[in-house]
Coordinates of C-alpha atoms in Angstrom, one line a residue:
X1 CA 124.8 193.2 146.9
X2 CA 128.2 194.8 146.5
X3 CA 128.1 198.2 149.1
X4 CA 129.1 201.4 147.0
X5 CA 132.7 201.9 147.1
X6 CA 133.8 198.6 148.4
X7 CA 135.2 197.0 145.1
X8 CA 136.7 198.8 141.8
X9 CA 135.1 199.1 138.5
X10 CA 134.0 197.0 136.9
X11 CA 134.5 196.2 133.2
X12 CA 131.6 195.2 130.6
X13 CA 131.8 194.1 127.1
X14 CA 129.0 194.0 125.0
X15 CA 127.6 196.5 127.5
X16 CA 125.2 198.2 124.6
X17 CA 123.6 194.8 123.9
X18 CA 120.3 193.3 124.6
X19 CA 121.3 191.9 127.9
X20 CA 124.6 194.2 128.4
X21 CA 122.8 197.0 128.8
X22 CA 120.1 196.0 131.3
X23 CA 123.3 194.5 133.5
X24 CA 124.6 198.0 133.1
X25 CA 121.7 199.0 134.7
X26 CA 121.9 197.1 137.2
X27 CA 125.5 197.4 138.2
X28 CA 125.1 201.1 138.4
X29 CA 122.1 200.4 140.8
X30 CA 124.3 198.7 142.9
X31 CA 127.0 201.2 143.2
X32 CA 129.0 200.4 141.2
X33 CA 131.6 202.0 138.4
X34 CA 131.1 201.2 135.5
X35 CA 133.6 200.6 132.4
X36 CA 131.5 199.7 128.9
X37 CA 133.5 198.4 125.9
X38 CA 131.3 197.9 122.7
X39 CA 132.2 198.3 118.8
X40 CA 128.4 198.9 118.2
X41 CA 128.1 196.0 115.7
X42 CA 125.4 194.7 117.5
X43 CA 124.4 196.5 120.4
X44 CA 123.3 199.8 120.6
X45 CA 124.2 202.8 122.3
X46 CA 120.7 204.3 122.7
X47 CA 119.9 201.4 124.6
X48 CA 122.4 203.2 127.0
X49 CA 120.8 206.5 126.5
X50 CA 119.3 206.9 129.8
X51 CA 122.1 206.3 131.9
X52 CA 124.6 207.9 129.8
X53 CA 125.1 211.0 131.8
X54 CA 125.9 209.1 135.2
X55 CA 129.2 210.3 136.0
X56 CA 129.7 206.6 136.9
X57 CA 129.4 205.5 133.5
X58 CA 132.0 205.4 131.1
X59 CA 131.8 204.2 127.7
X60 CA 134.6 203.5 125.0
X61 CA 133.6 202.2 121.8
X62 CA 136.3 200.0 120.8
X63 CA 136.8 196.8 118.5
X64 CA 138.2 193.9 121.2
X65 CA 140.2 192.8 118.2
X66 CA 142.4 195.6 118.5
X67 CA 143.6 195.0 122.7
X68 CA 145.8 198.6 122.9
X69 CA 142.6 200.2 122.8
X70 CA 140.7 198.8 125.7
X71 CA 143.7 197.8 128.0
X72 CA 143.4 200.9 129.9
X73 CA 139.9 199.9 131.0
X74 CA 141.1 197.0 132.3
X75 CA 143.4 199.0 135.1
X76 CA 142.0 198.7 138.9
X77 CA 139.0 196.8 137.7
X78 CA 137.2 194.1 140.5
X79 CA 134.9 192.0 137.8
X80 CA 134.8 191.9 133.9
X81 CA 131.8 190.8 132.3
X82 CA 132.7 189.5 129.1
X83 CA 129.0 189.7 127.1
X84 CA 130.2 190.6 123.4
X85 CA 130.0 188.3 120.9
X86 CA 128.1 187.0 117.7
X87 CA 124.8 186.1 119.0
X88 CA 123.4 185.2 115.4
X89 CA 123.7 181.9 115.2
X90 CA 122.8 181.5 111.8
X91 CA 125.8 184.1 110.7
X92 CA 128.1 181.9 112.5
X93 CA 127.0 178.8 110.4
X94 CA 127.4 181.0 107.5
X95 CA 131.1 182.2 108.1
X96 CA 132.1 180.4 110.5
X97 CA 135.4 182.7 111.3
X98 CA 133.4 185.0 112.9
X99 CA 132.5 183.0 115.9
X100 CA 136.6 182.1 115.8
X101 CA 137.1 185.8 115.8
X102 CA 134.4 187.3 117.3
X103 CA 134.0 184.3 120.2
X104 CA 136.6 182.9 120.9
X105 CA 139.7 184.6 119.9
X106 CA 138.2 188.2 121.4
X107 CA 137.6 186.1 124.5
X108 CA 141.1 185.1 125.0
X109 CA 142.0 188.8 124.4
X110 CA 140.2 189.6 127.4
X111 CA 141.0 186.9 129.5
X112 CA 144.6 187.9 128.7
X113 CA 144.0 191.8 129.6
X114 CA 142.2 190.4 132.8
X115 CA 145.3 188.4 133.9
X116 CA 147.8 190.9 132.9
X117 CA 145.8 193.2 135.1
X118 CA 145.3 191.1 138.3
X119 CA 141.4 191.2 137.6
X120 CA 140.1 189.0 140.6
X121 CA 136.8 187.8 138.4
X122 CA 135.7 186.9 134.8
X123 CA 132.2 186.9 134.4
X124 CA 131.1 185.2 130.9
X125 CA 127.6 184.8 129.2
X126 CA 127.7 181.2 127.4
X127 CA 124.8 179.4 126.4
X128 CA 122.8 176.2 126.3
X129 CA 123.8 175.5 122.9
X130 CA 127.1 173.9 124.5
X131 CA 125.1 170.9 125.2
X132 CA 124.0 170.2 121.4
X133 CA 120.8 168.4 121.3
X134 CA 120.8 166.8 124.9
X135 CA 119.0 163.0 125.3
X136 CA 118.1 164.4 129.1
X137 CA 116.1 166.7 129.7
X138 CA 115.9 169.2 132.3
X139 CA 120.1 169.3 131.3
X140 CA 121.8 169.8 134.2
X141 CA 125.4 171.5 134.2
X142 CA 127.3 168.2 134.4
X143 CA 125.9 166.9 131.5
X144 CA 127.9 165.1 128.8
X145 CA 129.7 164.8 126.6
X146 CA 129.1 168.3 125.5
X147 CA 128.5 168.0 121.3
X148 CA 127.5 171.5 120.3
X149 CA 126.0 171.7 117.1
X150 CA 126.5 174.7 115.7
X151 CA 129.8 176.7 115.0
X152 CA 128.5 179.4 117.4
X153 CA 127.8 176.4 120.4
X154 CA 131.5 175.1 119.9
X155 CA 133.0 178.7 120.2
X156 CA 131.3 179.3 123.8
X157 CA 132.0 175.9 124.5
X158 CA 136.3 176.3 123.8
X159 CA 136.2 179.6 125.5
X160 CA 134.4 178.3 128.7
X161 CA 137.6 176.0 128.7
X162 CA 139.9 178.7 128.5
X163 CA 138.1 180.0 131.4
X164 CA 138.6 177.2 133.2
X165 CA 142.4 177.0 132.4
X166 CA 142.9 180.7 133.0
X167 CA 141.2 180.1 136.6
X168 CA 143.2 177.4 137.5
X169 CA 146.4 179.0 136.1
X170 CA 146.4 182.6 137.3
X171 CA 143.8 182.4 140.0
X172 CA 141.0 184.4 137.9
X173 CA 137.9 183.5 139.8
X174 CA 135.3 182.5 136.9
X175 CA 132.0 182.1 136.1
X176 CA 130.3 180.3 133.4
X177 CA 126.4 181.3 132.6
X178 CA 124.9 178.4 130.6
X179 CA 121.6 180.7 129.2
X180 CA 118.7 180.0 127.7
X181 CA 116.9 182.0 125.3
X182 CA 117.2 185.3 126.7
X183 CA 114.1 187.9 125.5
X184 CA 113.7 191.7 126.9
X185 CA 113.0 195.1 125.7
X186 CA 116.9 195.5 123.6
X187 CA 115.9 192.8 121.6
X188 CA 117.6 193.2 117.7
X189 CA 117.4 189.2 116.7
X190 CA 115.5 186.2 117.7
X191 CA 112.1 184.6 117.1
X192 CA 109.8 186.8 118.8
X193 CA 112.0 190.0 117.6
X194 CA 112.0 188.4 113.7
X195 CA 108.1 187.8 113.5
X196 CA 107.0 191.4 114.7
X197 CA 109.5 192.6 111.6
X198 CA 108.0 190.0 109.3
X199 CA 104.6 191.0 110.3
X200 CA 105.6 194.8 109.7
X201 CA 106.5 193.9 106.6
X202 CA 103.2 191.7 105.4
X203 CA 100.9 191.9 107.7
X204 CA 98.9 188.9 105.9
X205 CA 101.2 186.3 106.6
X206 CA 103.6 184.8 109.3
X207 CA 106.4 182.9 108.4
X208 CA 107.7 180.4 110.7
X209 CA 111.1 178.9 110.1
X210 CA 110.6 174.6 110.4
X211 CA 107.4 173.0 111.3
X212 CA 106.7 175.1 114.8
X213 CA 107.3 172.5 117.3
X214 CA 110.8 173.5 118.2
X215 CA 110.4 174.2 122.1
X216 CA 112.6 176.0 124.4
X217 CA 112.9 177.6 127.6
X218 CA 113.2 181.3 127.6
X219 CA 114.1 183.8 130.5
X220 CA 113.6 187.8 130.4
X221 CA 117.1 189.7 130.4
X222 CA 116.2 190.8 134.1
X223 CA 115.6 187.5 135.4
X224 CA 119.0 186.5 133.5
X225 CA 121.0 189.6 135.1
X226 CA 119.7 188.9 138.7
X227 CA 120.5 185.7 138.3
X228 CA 124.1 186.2 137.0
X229 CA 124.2 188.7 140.3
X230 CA 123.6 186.4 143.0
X231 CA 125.6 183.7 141.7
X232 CA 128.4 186.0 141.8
X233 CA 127.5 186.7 145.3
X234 CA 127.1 183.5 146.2
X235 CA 129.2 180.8 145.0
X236 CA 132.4 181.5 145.1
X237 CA 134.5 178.1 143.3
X238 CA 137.3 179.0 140.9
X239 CA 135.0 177.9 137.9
X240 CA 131.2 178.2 138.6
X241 CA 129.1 177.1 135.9
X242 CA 125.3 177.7 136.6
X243 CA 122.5 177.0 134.0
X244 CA 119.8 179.9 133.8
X245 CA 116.7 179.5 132.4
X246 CA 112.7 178.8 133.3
X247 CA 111.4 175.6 134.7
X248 CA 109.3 175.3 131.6
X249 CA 109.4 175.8 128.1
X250 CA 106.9 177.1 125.2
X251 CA 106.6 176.3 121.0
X252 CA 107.7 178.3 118.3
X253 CA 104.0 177.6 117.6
X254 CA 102.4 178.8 120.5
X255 CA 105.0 182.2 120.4
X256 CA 103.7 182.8 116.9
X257 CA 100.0 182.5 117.5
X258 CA 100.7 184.9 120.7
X259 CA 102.4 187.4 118.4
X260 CA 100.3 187.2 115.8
X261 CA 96.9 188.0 118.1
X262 CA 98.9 190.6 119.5
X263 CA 99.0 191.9 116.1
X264 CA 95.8 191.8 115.6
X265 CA 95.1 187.9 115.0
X266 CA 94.4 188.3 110.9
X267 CA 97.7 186.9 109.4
X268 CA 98.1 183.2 108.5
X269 CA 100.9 181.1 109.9
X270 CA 102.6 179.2 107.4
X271 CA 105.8 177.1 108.5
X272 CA 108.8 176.2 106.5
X273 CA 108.9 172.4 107.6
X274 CA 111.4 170.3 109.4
X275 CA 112.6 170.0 112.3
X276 CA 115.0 172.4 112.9
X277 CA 114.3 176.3 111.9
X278 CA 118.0 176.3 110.2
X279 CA 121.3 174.6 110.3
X280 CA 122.6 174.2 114.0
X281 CA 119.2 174.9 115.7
X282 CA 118.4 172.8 119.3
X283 CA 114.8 172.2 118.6
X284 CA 114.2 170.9 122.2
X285 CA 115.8 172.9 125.0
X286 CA 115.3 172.8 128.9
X287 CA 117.9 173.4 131.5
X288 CA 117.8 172.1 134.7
X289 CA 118.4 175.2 137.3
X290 CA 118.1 173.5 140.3
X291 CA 122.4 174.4 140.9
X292 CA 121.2 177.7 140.4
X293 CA 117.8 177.2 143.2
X294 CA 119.8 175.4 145.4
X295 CA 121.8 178.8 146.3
X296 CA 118.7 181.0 146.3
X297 CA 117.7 182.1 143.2
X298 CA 114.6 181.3 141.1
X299 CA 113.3 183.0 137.7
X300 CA 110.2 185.3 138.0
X301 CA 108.6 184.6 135.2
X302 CA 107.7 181.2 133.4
X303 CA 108.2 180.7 129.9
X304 CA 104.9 182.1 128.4
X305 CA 104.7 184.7 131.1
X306 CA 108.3 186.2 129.8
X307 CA 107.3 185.6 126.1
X308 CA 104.0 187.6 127.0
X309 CA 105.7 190.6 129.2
X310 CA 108.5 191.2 125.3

């Protein structure tokens, strides 16, 4: 824990998203100042609503495309927390220039504002998807080769080496957060998010993309962002990459027949077929966290319990 007033501000992109806004949170809980840049694409700014008013809090809604806009922010800052990006996977597949633009050319932007700025850390949210579809399983951190496959996997992958150059270049103390599927109350995409607006829709009926079997590990946002916090209090490398996820894992099957009798258990689950829900899904995922254990910190929840809690 970071006393109040004994660092500068800090700086978070992405700040209005689903797991942005709950680290906001809990940086101003700590003490801390708090600079938000968001362009609003994805995140939200009433998920900031609450907080808003703390005269700690500032927010700039700015494009990191466009660098003169956000520089400023940059100025006297301790820590960025570089959280904005694409997060549909499935867009990035699509057109893949967005995760070019959106991943990893926005990241060097900040990277470059954080070193023209003397920013002592770089904080970044990556993901498990930099492992592709791993033959071991729990994946630890120094798995390889890393295959991603999916245009979104490869971007986090080329900016975590960035990262790595930058911190061994201009002495930028980095850290590398290898998540897995990351559920809480800001949700605007994912499975569990996508079925409750399909049932909505037709409540009769529950499609499931693929044949249901697809199994992953997934953490709630505020196990993710107490996680990300004590790593960054406790190891202290020039590039620390740390997995974060549950010890376990659950179906896409057994998430839709928990939603589904949380709707009221009438609709019929019909699946799509195949392995994979789309191009460039993982349909097995589990990360090893034991790195993550071995400093101090463990998830709260297991893998149904988080599903259950969204």
């Amino acid at each position: 824990m970071v006393a109040n007033g004994a660092a500068g501000p800090v700086v978070v992109t992405g700040g209005a998203g689903a797991i942005g806004a709950v680290l906001v949170r809990a940086l101003l809980a700590e003490g801390r100042k708090v600079r938000v840049i968001d362009n609003l694409s994805g995140g939200r700014i009433e998920h900031l609503t609450e907080v808003l008013a703390d005269p700690r809090l500032s927010f700039l809604e700015a494009d990191l495309a466009d660098p003169d806009r956000y520089q400023e922010s940059f100025r006297g800052a301790s820590e960025v927390w570089h959280l904005a990006a694409n997060a549909d996977i499935q867009k990035g597949t699509a057109d893949p220039g967005i995760d070019l633009r959106e991943g990893l050319l926005n990241a060097f932007r900040v990277m470059d504002a954080a070193r023209r700025h003397a920013v002592p850390k770089l904080l970044f949210s990556s993901s498990s998807v930099v492992y592709g579809q791993p033959s071991t399983f729990p994946t630890p951190e120094g798995y390889g080769p890393l295959l991603p496959e999916s245009i979104y996997g490869a971007s986090k992958l080329s900016v975590e080496a960035f990262l790595s150059g930058f911190a061994h270049c201009y002495g930028i103390r980095t850290y590398l957060y290898r998540f897995a599927n990351i559920i809480g109350p800001f949700m605007t995409h994912g499975v569990i998010y996508d079925f409750f607006e399909k049932l909505r829709r037709d409540p009769s009926r529950l499609e499931v993309l693929g044949d249901g079997r697809q199994a992953k590990s997934y953490l709630r946002s505020e196990d993710c962002v107490a996680g990300m916090m004590f790593i960054r209090d406790h190891a202290a490398e020039p590039v620390n990459v740390f997995n974060l996820g549950a010890r376990d894992r659950i179906s896409v099957q057994e998430i839709a027949e928990r939603v589904v009798a949380v709707h009221g258990g009438r609709a019929r689950i019909e699946y799509t077929g195949g392995e994979r829900g789309w191009v460039g899904d993982v349909p097995r995922q589990l990360l090893d966290i034991t790195r993550a254990e071995r400093l101090g910190w463990t998830p709260t929840l297991s893998s149904p319990a988080a599903v259950d809690r969204t």
